[in-house]
Every structure is written in C-alpha cells, then in structure tokens.
CSV table of C-alpha atoms (C1' of nucleotides) in Angstrom, one decimal:
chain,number,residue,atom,x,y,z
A,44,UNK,CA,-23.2,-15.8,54.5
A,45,UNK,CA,-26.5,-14.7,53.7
A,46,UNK,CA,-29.5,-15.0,55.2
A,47,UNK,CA,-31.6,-18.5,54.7
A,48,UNK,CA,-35.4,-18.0,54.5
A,49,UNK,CA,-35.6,-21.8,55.0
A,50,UNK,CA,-34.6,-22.5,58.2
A,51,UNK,CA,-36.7,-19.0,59.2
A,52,UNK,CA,-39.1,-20.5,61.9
A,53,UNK,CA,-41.9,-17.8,61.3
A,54,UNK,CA,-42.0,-18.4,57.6
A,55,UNK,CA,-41.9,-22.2,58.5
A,56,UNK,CA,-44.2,-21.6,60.7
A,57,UNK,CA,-46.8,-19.9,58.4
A,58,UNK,CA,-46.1,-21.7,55.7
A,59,UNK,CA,-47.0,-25.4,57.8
A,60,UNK,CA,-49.9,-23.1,59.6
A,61,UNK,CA,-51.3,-22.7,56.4
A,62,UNK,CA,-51.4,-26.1,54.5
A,63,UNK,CA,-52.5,-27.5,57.7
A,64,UNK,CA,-55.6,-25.2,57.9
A,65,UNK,CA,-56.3,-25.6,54.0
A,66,UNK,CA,-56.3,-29.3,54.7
A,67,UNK,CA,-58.5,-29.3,57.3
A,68,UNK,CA,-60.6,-26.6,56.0
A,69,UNK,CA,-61.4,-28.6,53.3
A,70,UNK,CA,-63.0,-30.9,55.4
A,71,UNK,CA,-65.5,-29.1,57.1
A,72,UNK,CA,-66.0,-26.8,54.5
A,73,UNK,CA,-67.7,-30.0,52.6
A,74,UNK,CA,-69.5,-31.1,56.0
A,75,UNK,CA,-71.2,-27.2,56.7
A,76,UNK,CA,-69.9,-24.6,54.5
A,77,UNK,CA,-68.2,-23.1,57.3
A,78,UNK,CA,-65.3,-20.8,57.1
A,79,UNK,CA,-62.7,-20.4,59.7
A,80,UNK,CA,-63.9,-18.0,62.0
A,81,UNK,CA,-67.7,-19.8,62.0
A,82,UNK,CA,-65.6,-23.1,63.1
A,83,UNK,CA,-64.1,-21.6,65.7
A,84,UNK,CA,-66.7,-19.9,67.0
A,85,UNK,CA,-68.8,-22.7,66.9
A,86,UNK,CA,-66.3,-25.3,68.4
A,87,UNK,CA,-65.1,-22.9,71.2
A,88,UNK,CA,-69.2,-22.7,72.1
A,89,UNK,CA,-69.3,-26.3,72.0
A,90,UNK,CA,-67.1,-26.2,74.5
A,91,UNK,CA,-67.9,-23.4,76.8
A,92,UNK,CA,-72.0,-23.3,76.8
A,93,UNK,CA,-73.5,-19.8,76.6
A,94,UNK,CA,-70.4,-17.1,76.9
A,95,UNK,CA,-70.7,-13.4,75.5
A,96,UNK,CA,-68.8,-12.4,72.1
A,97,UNK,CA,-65.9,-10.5,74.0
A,98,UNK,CA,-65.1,-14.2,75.9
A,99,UNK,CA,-65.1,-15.5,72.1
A,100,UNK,CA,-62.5,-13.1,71.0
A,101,UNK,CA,-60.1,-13.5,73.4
A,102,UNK,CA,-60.3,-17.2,73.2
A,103,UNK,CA,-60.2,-17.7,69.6
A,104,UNK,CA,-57.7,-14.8,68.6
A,105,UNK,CA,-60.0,-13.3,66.2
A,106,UNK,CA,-61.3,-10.0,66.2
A,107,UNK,CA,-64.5,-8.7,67.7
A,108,UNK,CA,-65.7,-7.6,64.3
A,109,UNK,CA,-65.1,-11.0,62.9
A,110,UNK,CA,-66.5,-12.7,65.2
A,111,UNK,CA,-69.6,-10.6,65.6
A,112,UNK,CA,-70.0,-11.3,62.0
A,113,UNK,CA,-69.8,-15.2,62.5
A,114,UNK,CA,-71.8,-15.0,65.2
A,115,UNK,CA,-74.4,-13.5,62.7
A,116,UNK,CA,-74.2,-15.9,59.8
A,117,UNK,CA,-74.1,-18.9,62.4
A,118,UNK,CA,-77.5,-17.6,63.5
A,119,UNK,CA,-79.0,-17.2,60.4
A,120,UNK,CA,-77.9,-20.5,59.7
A,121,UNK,CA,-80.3,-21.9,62.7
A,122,UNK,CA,-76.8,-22.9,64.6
A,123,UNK,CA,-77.1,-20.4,67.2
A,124,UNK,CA,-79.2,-18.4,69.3
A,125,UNK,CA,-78.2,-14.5,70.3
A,126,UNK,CA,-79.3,-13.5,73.8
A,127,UNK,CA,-79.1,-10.7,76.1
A,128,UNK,CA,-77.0,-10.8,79.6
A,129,UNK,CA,-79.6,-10.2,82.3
A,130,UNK,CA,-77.4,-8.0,84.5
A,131,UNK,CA,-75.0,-6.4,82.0
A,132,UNK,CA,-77.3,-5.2,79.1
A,133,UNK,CA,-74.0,-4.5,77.0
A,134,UNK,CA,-73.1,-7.7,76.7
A,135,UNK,CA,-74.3,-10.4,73.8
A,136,UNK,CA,-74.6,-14.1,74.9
A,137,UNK,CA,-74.1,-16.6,72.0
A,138,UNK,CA,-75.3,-19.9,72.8
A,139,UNK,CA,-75.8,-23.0,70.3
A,140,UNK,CA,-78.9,-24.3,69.5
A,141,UNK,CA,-79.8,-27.5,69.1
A,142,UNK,CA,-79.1,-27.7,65.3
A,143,UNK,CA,-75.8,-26.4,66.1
A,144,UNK,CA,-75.0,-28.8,68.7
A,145,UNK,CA,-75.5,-31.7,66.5
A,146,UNK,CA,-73.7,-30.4,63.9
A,147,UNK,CA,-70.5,-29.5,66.2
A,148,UNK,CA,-70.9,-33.6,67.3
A,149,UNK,CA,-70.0,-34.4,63.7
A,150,UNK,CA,-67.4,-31.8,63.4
A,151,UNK,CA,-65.6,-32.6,66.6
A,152,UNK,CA,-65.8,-36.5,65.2
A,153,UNK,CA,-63.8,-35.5,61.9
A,154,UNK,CA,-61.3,-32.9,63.7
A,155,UNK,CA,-60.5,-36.1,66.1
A,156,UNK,CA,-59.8,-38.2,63.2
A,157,UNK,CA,-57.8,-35.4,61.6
A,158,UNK,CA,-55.9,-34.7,64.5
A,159,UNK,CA,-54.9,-38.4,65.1
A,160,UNK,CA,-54.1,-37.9,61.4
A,161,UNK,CA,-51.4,-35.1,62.0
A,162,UNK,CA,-50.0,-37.1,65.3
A,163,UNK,CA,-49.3,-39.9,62.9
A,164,UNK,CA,-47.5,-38.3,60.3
A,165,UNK,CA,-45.8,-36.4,63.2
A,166,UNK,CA,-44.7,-39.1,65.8
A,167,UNK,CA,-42.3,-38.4,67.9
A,168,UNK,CA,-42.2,-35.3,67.1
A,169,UNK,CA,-45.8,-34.1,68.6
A,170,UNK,CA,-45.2,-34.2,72.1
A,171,UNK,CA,-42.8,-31.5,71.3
A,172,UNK,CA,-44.6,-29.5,69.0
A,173,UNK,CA,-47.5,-29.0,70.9
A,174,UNK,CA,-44.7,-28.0,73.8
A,175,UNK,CA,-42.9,-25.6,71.4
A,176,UNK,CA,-46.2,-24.0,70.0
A,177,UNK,CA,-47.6,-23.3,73.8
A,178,UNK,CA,-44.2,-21.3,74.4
A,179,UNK,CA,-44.6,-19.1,71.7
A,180,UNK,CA,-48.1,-17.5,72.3
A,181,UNK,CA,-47.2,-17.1,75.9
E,6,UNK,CA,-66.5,-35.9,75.9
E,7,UNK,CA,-66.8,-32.8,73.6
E,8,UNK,CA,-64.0,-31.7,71.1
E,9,UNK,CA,-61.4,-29.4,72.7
E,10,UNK,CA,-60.3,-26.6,70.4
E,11,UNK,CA,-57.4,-26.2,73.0
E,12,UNK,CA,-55.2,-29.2,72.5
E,13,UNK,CA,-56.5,-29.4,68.0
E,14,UNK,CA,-53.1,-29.0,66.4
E,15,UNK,CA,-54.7,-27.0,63.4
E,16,UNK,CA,-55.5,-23.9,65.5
E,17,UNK,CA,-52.5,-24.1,67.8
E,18,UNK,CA,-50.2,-23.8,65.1
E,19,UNK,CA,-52.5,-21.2,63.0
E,20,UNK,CA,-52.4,-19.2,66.7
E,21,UNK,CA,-48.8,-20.0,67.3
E,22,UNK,CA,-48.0,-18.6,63.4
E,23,UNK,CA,-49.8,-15.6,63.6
E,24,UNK,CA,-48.2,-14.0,66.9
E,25,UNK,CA,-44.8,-14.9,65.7
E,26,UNK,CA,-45.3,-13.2,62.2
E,27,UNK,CA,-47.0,-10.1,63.7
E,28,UNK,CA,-44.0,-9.8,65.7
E,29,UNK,CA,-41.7,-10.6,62.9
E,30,UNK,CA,-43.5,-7.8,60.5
E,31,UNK,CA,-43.9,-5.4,62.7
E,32,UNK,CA,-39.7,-5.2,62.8
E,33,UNK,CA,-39.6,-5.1,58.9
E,34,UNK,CA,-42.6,-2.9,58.6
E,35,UNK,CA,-41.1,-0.2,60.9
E,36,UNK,CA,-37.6,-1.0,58.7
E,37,UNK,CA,-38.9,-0.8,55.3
E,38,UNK,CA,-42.7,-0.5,55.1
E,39,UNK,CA,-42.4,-4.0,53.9
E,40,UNK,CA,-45.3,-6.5,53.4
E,41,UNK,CA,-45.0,-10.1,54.5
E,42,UNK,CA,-45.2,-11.1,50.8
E,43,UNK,CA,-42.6,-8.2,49.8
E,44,UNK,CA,-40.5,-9.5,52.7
E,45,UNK,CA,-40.5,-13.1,51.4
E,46,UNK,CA,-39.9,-12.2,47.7
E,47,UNK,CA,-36.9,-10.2,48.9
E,48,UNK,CA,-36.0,-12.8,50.9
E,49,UNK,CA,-35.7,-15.4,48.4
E,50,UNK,CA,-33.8,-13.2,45.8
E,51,UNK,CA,-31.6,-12.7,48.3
E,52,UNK,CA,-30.6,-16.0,48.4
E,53,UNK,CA,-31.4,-17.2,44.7
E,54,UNK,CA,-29.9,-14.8,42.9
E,55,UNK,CA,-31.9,-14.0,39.4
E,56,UNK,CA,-35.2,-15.8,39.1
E,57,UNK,CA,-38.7,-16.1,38.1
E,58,UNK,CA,-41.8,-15.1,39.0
E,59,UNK,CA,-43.0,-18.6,39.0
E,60,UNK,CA,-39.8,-20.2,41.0
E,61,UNK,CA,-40.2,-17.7,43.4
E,62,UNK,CA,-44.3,-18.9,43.9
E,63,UNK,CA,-43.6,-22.0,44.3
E,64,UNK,CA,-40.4,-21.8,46.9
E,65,UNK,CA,-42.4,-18.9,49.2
E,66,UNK,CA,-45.3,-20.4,49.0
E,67,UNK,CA,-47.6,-17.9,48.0
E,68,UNK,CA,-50.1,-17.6,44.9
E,69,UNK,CA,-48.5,-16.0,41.4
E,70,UNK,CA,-50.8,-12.9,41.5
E,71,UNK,CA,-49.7,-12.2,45.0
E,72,UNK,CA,-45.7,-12.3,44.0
E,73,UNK,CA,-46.6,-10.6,41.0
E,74,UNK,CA,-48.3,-7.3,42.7
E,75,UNK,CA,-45.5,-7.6,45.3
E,76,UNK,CA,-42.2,-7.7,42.6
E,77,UNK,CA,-44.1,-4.5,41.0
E,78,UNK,CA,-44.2,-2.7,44.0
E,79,UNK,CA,-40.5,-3.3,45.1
E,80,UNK,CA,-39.6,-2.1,41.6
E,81,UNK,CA,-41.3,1.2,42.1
E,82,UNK,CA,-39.3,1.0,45.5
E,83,UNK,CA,-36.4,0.6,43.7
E,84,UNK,CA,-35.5,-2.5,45.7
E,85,UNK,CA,-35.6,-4.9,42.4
E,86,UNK,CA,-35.3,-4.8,38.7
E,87,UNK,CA,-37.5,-7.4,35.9
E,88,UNK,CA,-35.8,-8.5,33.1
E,89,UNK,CA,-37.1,-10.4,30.2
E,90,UNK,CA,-35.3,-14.5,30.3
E,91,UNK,CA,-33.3,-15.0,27.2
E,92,UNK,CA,-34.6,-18.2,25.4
E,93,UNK,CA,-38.1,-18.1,27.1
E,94,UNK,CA,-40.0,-15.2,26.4
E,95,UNK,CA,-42.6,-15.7,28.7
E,96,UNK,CA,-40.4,-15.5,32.0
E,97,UNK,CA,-40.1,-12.5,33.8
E,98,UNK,CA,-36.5,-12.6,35.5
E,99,UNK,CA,-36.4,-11.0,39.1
E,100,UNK,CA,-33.3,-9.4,40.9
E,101,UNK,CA,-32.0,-7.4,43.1
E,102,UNK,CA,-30.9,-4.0,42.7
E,103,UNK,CA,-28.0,-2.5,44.4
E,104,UNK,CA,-30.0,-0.8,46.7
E,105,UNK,CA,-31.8,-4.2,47.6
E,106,UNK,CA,-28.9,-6.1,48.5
E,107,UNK,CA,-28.4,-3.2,50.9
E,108,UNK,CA,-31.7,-3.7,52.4
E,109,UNK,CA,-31.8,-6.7,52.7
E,110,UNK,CA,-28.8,-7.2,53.9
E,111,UNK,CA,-30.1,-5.2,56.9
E,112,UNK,CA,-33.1,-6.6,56.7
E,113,UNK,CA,-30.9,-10.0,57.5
E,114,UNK,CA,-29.5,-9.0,60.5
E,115,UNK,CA,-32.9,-8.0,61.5
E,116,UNK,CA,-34.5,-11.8,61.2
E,117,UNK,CA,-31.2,-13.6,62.3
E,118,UNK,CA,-31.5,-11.9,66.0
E,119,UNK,CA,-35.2,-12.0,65.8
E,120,UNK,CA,-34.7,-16.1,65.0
E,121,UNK,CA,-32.1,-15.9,67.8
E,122,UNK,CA,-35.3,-14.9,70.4
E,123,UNK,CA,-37.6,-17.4,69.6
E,124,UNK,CA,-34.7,-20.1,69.6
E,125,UNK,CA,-34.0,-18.6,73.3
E,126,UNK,CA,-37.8,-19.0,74.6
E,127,UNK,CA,-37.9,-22.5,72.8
E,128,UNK,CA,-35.1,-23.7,74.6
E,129,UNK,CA,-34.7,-27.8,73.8
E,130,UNK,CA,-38.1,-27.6,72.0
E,131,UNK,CA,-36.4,-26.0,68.9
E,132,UNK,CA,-35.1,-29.0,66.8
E,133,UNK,CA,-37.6,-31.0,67.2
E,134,UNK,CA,-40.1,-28.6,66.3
E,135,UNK,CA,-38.4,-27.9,62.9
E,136,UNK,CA,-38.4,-31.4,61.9
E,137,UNK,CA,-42.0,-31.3,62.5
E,138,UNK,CA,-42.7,-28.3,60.9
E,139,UNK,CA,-40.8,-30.1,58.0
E,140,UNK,CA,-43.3,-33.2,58.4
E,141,UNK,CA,-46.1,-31.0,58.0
E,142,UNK,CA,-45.5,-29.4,54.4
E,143,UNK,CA,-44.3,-32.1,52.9
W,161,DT,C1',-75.9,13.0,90.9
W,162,DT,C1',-73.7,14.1,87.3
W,163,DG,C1',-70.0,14.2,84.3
W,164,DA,C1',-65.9,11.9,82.6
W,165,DC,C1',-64.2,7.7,81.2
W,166,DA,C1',-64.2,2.6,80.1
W,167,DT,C1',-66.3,-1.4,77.9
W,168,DC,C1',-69.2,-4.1,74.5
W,169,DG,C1',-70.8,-5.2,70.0
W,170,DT,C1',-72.0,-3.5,65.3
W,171,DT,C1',-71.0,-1.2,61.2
W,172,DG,C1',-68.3,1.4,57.5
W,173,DC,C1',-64.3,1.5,55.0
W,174,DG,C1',-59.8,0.5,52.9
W,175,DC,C1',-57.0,-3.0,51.5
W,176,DC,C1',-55.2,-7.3,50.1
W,177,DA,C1',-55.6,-12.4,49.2
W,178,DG,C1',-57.3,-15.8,46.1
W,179,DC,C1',-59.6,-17.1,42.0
W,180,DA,C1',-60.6,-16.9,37.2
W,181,DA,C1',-59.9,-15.0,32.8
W,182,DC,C1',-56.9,-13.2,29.5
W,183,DG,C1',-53.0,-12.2,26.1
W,184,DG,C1',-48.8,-13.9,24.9
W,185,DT,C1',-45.4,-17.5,24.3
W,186,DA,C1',-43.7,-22.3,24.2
W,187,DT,C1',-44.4,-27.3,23.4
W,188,DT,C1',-46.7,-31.3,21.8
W,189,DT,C1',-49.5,-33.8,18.6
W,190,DT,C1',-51.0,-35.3,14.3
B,42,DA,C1',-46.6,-27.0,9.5
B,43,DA,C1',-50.8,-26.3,11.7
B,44,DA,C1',-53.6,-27.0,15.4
B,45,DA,C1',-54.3,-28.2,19.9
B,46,DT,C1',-52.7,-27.9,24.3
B,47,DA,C1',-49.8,-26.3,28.2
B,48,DC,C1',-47.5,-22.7,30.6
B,49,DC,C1',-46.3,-17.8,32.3
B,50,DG,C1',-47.3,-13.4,34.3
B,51,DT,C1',-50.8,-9.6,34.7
B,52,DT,C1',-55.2,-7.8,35.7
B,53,DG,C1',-60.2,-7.6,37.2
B,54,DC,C1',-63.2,-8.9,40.6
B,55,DT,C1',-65.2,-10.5,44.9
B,56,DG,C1',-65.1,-11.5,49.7
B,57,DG,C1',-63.3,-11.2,54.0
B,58,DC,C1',-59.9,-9.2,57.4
B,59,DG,C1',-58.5,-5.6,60.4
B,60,DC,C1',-58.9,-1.0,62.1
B,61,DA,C1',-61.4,2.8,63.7
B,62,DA,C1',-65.6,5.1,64.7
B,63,DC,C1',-69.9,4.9,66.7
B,64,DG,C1',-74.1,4.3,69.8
B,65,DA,C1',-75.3,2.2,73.9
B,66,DT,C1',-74.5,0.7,78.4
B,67,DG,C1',-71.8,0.5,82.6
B,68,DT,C1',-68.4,2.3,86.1
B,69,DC,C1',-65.9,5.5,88.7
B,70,DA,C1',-64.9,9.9,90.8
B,71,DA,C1',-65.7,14.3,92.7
DNA sequence: TTGACATCGTTGCGCCAGCAACGGTATTTT
DNA sequence: AAAATACCGTTGCTGGCGCAACGATGTCAA
C-alpha cells in the first residue's frame, strides 16, 4: 500500500495552520494593515509591557531579523516606542505606546470573537487540540 | 483582562505546524534535496496516478504557479515526466517516472515512521486532533 | 587588564511564495 | 459560426522570509 498524504499529520497540519491564519489575517489586516509578524509582535507586547527584541523572538518563533523589522514599521506607525536598556546598552527595549495600546484593545476584542469562532466549529474537539498542539512544540 | 497570544488557537497551530514541518523537511531534504512543495507534488502522484497540474493545486493545497515551478524542477530531476491530456489540449498531464516511484517509495517509508513519532508523543490526543484538523479546512 | 569569546540587533543578500498578466485552448451564448 | 467568456498552465514581478555577516557591547579567563 502506498503512502497516503491525507492522513499525513504535518501536511494536515500546515494545510489547517494556513487557512486558519488566512482567515484571521484577513481580519486584522482590514482593522490595521498589519501583517503577521507586526500582530505578533504587537499582541505579545500587549501582553508583556516593555521586553527587549531577543524576549520577542523566542516568544513568538520568529526570527530576530523579522522581528527587528516589525519592530521598525510598528514604530513608524506611532504603535511603538524603541528604547535603550539602562544597564545592558546592547539590548533594545520595545514598548507600546499609547496609539498602540488602543489599537491592540480592538484587536484582542476581534481575536476573542474569532477564537470563540474556531471553539464552535471545533467542539468537543478543542480541549484536545489545544492538548495535542502543546505536545508537539515541546 | 488583556488578550493572551498563548492560549489563540491561530498561532498555536501556525507554531505547532511549523516545527513539525521543519522536522519533516529536514528528513526529505537530507534524502532528496526536496522542497516542501516538490515533496507534496510527489506525494500526490504517488498516490493519484497521472494528473494535472490543476488537480494536483487544488488537492495539496498550494497556488498553480507554485506546482508549476515545482513539476518543472522534478522533471529536470528526472523524478516526473509532462505529457499533453488527449481531448483537452490545455492540460498538462503529470506522472511519475520510474525513477520517481523509486523515490518515493523511499521517501514513504521515510514519512510513515516519521508519522509513527508524532503518533507516539501524541499518545490519546491523536484521533481527536485529526478530526479537528479536519473541522478546520473544511 | 587585556585579549578571546559570547550576545544583541541591524542589514545585505538569495530565494521562493503569491499575485497578476498573458498566450493558448475550450465552452457558452447569441 | 462568430464572439464573448471561462479555464489552464507558464512567466514576470514584488515583497518578505531566513540565513549569515557585521558592528557594537558585554562577559569571562588568564
């Protein structure tokens, strides 16, 4: 018998990953204009408070360069402010502003609704998901 | 209370995806120099038999350009051969070669023990995250 | 202290995904 | 039958990702 791409979890896996993120992308792509790594970014310091770029990039599983870069237009867009650490000069502290924390209260708003979306369509099923999915990035 | 990235469905599974295909590829890259769209075309004519261009986008879920840069370079591997469809000219009929059964055929054996691991770490979560996975891409 | 080494963030570069446009073919409409 | 429309696959183009190199700063060892 030959091999069945269906029942593949990682392609499954990518391929629900994908249409989930294009769904939801949508959304605050209309609200901000944001693209994926300027949501996380931004929802992770909504979160956090002022944290350095390297906290960021462990966090959010991006790399340093993209988040450095979405760092960079999130400033330019007046959502953030770029500081120095006083004791570690090396270091670049990201912090939102006041624009930017506004704006993350309407986006958290619409991911909530979207998420109570997904656990809908899901059901019973979501306990285990969220289970399953913590397993697998150990 | 503020949003938490943590528990948003959308990024865990985006996360969750993308360590279990950089795992995955880097098996069939070190076996083939494959891409992950190479890998999925060759997947699918595994199974399918001859087909075209355009049932293979919409089954693997990626965009026609994409399937269409990938098919040309497994035919310069050797792995595949195009073929013009009988009654409608503007098909372009993919299959395997002789020399991509073999591969693939490996290449089987490969994902079926690599499914076999992540089955393992899932334990009881398994089933019920497929059906969700399912749910998701409907 | 000074030299070797590690860490942080930015930037340059190669590469591929995604979109649109195109030529070519089939189908539908009138 | 001709014209309009729809569909298929390839190709050009742009933007962003991921890697590596770099300058700058910090740490550790001798």
């Amino acid at each position: 018998m030959s091999f069945d791409l269906d029942g593949f979890l990682p392609y499954r896996l990518a391929v629900a990953a994908a249409q989930v993120s294009r769904r939801f992308a949508a959304l605050y792509e209309a609200e901000a204009g944001l693209s994926i790594p300027e949501w996380r970014v931004l929802a992770h310091l909504g979160k956090s408070g002022p944290v350095s770029v390297r906290d960021i990039t462990q966090r959010v599983n991006l790399d340093k360069s993209v988040v450095s870069r979405a760092a960079t237009r999130l400033e330019q867009a007046g959502h953030l402010r770029k500081s120095g650490h006083d004791s570690d000069q090396r270091l670049v502290v990201l912090e939102l502003t006041e624009d930017g924390r506004a704006l993350m209260a309407r986006l958290g708003r619409i991911a909530d609704a979207f998420q109570a979306e997904l656990l809908a369509e899901l059901g019973e099923d979501a306990a285990p998901l969220l289970r399953a999915l913590e397993r697998l990035d150990r």
